[in-house]
PDB file of C-alpha atoms and ligand atoms in Angstrom:
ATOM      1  CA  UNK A   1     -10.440   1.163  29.395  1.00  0.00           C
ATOM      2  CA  UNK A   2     -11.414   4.738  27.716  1.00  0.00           C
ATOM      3  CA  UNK A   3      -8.388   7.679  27.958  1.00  0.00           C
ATOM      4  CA  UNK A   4      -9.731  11.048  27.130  1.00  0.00           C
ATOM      5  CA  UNK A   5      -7.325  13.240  25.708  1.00  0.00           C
ATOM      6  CA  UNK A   6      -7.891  16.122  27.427  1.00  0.00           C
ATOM      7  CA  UNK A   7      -5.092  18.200  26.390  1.00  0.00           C
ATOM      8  CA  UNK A   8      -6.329  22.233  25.428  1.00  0.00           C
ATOM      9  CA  UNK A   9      -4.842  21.982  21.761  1.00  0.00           C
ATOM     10  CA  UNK A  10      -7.070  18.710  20.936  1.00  0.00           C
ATOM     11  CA  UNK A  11      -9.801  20.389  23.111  1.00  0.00           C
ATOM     12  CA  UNK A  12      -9.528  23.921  20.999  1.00  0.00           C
ATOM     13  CA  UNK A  13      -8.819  21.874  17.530  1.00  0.00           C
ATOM     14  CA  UNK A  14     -11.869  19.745  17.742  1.00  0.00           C
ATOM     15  CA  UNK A  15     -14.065  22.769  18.425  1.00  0.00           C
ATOM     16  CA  UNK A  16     -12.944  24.097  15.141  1.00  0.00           C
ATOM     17  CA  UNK A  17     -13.603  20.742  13.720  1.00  0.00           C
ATOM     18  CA  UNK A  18     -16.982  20.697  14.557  1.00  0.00           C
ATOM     19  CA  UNK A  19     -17.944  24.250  13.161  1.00  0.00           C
ATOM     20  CA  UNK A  20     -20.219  23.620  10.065  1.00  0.00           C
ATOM     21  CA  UNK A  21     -18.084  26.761   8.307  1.00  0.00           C
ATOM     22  CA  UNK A  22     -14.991  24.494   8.862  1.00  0.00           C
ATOM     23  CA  UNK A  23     -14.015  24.480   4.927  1.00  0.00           C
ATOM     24  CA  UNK A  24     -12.474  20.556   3.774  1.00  0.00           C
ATOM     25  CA  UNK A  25      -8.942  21.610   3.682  1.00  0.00           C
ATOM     26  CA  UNK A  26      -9.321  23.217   7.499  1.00  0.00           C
ATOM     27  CA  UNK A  27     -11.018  20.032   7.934  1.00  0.00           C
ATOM     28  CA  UNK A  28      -8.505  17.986   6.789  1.00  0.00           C
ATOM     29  CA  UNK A  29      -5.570  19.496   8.479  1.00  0.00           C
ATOM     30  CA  UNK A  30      -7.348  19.969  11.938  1.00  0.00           C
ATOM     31  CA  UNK A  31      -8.532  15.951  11.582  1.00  0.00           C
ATOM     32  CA  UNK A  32      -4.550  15.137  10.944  1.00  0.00           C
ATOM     33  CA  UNK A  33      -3.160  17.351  13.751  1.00  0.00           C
ATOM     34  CA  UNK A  34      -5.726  16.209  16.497  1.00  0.00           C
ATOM     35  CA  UNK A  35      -4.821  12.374  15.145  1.00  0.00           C
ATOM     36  CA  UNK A  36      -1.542  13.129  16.108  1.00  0.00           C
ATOM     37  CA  UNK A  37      -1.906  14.391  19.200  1.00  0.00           C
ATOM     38  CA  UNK A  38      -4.234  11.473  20.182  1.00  0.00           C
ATOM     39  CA  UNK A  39      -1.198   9.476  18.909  1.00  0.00           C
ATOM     40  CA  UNK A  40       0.873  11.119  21.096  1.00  0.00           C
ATOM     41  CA  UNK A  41      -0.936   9.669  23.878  1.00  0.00           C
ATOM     42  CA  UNK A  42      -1.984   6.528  22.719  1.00  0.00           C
ATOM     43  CA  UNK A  43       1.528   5.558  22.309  1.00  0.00           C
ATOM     44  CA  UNK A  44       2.707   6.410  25.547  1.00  0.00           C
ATOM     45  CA  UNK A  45       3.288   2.705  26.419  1.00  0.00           C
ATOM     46  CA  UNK A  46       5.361   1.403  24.455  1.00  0.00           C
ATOM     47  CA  UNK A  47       8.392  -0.110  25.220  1.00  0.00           C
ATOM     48  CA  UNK A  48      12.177   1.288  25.117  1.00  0.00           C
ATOM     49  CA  UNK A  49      15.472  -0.534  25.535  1.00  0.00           C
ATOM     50  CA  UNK A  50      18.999   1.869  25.821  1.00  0.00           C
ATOM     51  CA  UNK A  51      21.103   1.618  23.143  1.00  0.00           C
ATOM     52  CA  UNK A  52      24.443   2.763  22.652  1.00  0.00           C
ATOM     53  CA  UNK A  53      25.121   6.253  20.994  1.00  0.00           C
ATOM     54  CA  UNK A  54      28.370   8.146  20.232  1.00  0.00           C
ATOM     55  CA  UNK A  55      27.631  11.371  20.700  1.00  0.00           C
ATOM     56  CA  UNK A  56      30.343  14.067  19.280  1.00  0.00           C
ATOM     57  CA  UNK A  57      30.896  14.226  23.003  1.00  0.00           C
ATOM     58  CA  UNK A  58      31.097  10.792  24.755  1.00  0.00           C
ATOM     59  CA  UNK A  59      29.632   7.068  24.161  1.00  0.00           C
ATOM     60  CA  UNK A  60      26.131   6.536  26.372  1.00  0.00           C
ATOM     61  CA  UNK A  61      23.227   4.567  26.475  1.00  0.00           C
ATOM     62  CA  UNK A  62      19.738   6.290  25.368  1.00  0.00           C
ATOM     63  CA  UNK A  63      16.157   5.004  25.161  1.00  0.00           C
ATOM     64  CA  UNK A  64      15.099   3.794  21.402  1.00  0.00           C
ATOM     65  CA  UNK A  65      12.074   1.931  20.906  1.00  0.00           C
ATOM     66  CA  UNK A  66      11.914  -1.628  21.595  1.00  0.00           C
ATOM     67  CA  UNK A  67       9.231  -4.390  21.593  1.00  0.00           C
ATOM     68  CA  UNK A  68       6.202  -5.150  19.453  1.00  0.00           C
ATOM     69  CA  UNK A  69       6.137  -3.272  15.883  1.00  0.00           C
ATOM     70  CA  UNK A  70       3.051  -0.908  14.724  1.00  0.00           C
ATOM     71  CA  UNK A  71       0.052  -1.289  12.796  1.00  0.00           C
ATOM     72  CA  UNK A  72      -2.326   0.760  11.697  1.00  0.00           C
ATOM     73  CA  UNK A  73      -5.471   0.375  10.661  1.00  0.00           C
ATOM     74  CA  UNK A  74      -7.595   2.326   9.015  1.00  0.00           C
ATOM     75  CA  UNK A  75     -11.503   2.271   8.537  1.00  0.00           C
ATOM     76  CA  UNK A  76     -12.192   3.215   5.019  1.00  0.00           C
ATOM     77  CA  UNK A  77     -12.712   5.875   4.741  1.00  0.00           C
ATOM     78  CA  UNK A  78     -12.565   8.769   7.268  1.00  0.00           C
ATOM     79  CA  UNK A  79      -9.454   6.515   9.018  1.00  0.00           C
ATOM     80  CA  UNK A  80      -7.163   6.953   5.808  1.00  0.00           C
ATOM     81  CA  UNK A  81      -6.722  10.847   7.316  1.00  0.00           C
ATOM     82  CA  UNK A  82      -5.888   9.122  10.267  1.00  0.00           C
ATOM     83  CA  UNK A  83      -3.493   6.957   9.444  1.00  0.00           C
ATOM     84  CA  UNK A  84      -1.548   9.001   7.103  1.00  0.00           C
ATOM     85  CA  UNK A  85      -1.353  11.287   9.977  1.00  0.00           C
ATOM     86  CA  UNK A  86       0.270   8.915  12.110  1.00  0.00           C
ATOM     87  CA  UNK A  87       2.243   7.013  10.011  1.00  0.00           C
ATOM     88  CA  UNK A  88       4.568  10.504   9.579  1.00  0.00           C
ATOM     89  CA  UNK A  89       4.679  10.290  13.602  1.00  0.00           C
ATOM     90  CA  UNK A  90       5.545   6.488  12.938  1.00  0.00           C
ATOM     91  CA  UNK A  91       7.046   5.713   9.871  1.00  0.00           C
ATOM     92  CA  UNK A  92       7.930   1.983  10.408  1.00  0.00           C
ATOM     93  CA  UNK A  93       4.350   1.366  11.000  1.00  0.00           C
ATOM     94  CA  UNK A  94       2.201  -1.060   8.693  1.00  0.00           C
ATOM     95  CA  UNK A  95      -0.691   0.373   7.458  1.00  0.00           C
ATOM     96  CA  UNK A  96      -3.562  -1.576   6.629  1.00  0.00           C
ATOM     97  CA  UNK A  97      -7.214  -1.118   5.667  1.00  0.00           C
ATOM     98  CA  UNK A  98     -10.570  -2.351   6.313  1.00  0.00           C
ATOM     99  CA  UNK A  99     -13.565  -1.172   3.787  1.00  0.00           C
ATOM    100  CA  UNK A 100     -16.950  -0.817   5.896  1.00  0.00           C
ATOM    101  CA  UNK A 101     -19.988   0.987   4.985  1.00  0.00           C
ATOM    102  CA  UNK A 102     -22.900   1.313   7.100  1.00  0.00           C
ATOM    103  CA  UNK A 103     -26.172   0.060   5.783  1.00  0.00           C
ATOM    104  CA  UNK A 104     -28.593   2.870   6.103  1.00  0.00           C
ATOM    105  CA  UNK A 105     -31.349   1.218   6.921  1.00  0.00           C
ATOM    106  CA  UNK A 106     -30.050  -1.620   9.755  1.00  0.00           C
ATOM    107  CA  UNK A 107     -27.227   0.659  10.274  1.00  0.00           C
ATOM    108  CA  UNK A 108     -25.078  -2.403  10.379  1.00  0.00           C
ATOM    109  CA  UNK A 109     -21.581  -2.213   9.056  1.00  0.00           C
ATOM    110  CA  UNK A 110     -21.340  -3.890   5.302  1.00  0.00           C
ATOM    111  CA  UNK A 111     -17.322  -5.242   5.355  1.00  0.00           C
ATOM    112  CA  UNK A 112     -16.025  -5.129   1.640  1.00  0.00           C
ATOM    113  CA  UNK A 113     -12.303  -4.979   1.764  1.00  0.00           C
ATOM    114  CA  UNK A 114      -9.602  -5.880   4.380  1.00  0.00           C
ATOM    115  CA  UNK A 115      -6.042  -5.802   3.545  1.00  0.00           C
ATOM    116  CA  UNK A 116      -3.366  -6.420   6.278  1.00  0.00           C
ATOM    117  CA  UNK A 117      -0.120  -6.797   7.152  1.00  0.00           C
ATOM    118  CA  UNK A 118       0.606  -9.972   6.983  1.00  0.00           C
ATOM    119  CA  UNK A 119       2.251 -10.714  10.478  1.00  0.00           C
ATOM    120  CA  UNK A 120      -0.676  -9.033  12.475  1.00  0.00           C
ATOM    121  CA  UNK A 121      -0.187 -10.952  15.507  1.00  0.00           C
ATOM    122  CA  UNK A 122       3.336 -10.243  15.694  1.00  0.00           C
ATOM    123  CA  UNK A 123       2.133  -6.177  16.391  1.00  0.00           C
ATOM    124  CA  UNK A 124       0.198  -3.677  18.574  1.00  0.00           C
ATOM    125  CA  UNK A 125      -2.449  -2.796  16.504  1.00  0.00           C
ATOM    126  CA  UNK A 126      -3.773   1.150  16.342  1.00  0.00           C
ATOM    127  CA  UNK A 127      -7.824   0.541  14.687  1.00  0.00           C
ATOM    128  CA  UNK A 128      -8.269   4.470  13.116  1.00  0.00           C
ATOM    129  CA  UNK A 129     -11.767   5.429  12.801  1.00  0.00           C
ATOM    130  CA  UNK A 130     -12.831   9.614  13.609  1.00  0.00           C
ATOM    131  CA  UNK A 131     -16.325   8.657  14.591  1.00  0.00           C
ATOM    132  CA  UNK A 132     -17.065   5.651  17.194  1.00  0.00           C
ATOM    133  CA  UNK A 133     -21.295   5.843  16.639  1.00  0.00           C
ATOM    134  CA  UNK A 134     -23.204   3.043  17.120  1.00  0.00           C
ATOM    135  CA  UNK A 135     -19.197   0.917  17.546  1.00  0.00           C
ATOM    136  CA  UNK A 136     -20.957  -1.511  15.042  1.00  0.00           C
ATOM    137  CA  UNK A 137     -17.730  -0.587  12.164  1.00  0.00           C
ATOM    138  CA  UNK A 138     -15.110  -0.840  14.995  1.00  0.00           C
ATOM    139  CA  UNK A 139     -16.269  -3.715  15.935  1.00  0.00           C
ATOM    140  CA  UNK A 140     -16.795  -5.611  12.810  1.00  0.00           C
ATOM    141  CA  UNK A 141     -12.938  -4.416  12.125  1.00  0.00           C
ATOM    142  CA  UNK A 142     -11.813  -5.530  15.133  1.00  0.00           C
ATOM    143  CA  UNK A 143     -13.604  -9.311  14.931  1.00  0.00           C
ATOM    144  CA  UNK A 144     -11.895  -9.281  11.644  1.00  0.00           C
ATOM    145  CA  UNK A 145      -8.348  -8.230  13.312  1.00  0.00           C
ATOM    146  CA  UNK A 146      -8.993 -11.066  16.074  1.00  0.00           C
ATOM    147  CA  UNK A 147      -9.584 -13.197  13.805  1.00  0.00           C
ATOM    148  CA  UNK A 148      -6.316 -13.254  11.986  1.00  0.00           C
ATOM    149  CA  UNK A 149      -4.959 -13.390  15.009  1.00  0.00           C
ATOM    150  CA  UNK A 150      -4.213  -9.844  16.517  1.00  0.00           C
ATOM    151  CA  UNK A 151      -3.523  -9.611  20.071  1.00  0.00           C
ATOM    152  CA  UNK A 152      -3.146  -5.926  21.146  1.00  0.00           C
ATOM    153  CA  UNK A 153      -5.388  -3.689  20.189  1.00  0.00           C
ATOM    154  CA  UNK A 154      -6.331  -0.268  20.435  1.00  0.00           C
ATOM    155  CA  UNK A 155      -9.164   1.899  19.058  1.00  0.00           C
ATOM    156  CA  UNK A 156      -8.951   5.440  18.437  1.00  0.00           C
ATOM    157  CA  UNK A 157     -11.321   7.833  17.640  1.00  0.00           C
ATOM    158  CA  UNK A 158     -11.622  11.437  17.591  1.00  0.00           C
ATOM    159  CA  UNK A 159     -15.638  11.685  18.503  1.00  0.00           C
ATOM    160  CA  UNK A 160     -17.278   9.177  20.312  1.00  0.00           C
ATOM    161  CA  UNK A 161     -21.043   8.459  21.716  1.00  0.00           C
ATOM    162  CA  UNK A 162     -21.467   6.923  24.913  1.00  0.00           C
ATOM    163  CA  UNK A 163     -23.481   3.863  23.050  1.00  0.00           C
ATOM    164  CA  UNK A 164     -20.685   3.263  21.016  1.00  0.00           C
ATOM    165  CA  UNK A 165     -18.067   2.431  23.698  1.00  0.00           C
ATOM    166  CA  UNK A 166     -20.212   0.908  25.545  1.00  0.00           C
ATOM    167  CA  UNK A 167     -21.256  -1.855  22.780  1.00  0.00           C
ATOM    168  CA  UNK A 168     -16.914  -1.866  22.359  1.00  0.00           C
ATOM    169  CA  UNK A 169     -15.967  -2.058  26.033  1.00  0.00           C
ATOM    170  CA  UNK A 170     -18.986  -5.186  25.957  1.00  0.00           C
ATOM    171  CA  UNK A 171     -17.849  -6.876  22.571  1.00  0.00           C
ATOM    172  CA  UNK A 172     -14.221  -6.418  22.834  1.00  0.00           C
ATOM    173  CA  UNK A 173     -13.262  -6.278  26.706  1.00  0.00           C
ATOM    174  CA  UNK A 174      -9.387  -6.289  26.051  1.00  0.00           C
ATOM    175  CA  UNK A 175      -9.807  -3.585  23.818  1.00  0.00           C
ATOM    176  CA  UNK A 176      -8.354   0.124  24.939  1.00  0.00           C
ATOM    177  CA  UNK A 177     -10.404   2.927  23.673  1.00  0.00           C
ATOM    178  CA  UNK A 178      -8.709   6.537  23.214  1.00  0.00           C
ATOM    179  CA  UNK A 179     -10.822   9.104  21.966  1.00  0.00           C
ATOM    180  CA  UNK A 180     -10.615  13.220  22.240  1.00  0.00           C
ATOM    181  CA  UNK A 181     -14.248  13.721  23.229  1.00  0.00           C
ATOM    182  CA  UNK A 182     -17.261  11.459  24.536  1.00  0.00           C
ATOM    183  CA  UNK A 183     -20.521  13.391  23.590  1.00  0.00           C
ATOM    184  CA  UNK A 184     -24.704  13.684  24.692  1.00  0.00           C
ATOM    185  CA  UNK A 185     -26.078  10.796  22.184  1.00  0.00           C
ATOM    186  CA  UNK A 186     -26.779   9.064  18.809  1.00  0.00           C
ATOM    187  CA  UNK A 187     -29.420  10.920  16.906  1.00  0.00           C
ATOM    188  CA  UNK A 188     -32.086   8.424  15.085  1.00  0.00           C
ATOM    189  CA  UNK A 189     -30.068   8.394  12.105  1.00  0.00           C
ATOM    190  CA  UNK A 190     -27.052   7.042  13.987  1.00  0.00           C
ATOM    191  CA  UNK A 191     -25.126  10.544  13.746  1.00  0.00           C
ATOM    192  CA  UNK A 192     -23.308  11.426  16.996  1.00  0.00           C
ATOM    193  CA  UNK A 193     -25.127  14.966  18.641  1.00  0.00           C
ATOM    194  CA  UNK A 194     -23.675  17.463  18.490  1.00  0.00           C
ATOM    195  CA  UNK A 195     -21.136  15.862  16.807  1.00  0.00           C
ATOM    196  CA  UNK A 196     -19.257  16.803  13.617  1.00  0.00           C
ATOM    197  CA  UNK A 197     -21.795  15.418  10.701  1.00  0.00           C
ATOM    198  CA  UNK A 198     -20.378  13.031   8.605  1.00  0.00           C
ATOM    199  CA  UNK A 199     -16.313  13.162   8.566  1.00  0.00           C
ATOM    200  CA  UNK A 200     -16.020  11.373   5.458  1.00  0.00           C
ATOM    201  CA  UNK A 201     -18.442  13.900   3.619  1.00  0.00           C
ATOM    202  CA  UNK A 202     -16.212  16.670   5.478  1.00  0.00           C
ATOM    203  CA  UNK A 203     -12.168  15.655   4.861  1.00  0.00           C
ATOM    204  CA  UNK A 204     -13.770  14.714   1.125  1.00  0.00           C
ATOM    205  CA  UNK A 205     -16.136  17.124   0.607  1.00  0.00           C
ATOM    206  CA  UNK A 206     -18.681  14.801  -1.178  1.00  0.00           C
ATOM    207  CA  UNK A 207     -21.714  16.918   0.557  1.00  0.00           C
TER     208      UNK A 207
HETATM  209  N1  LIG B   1     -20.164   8.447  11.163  1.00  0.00           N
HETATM  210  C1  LIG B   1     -19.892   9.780  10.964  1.00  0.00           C
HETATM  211  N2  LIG B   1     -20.486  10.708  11.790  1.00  0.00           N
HETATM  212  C2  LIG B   1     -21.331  10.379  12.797  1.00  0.00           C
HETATM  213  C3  LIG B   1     -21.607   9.019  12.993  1.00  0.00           C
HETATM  214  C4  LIG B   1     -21.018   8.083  12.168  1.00  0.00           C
HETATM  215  O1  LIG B   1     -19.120  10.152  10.089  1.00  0.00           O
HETATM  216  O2  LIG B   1     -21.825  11.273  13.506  1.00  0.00           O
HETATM  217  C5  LIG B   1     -19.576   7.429  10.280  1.00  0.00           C
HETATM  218  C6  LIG B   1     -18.081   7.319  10.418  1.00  0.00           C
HETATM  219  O3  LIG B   1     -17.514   7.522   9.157  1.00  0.00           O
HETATM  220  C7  LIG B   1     -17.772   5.924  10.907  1.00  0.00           C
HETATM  221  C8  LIG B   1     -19.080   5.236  10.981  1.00  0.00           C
HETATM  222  O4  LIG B   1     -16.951   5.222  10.012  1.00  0.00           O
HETATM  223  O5  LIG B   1     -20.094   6.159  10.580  1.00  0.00           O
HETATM  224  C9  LIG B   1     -19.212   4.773  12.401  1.00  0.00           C
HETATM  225  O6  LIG B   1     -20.418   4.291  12.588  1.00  0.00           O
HETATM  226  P1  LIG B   1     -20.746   3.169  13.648  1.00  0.00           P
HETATM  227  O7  LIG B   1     -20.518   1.862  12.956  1.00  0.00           O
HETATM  228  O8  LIG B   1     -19.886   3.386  14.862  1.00  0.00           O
HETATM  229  O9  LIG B   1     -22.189   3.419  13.912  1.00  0.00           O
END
């Protein structure tokens, strides 16, 4: 399943993201804001249970949270702006990482780090990567999630191309996708037109 987030303030922020004149700190804080809108929405099933509150008023029961605990994960290493987004939205999350770089010749994803919370399959899992390309890094990450054990997962990115959620929806069936825009292609390169250009390169400004 792929959600759009439609709303107009992700729509109007990742317009700015994509302008080339979009300086790194700009960047950075548009990248963080959209993550948390798209968190917003990706979150919007969880589970409450009422608890009981005294208010200064009266004693009554309210919705808290309930269920499964969070984790994030973040692609090194465009997630990491991702994840410390939404770990302010969601501060008893886990945060974990997975290093991936893509090999520029196969364009295959290279996996050389993964550190998680330990009790994976004990939480909903929230895979943080800005660009879903070719899906080959969201992929690998989520093999590697499955195969300590995780059972819920979602994958959300801010840019997607249609050939990358296609390969996920294929791989990883069970997987939810939620993304802010779907755009035209993959360029030969593997870069998604019209894109953004690379987003590590932009939140680290290492081009
Ligand atoms: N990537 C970009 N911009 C693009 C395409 C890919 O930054 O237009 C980077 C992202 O950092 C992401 C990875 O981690 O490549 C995704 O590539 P893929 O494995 O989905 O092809």
């Amino acid at each position: 399943m792929v959600t759009v987030v439609t709303h107009p303030l992700v729509q109007h922020k990742l317009t700015l993201l994509r302008d080339e004149n979009t300086g790194v700190k700009d960047f950075r804080e548009l990248a963080s804001e959209i993550a948390t809108l798209m968190a917003y929405e990706a979150t919007r099933d969880l589970e409450l249970q009422d608890v009981t509150v005294q208010t200064p008023i009266t004693s009554a029961e309210f919705p808290m949270l309930s269920g499964k605990k969070l984790a994030l994960i973040a692609i090194l290493r465009a997630g990491l702006i991702m994840a410390d987004a939404i770990v302010k939205l969601i501060p008893a999350a886990k945060v974990g990482h997975i290093g991936l770089y893509r090999d520029p010749e196969t364009l295959k994803p290279v996996e050389y780090y993964v550190k998680l919370p330990q009790d994976i399959s004990e939480r909903r899992i929230f895979v943080l990567d800005p660009m879903l390309a070719t899906g080959g890094s969201a992929i690998d990450a989520i093999r590697t999630l499955q195969a300590r054990g995780a059972q819920s997962i979602k994958l959300m990115s801010i840019l997607a191309a249609p050939e990358g959620i296609r390969a996920v929806e294929e791989a990883c069936p069970d997987v939810e996708i939620v993304v802010a825009a779907i755009d035209s292609h993959l360029n030969d390169h593997g870069y998604i037109v019209p894109g953004l250009g690379d987003a590590g390169d932009r939140i680290y400004g290492t081009k």
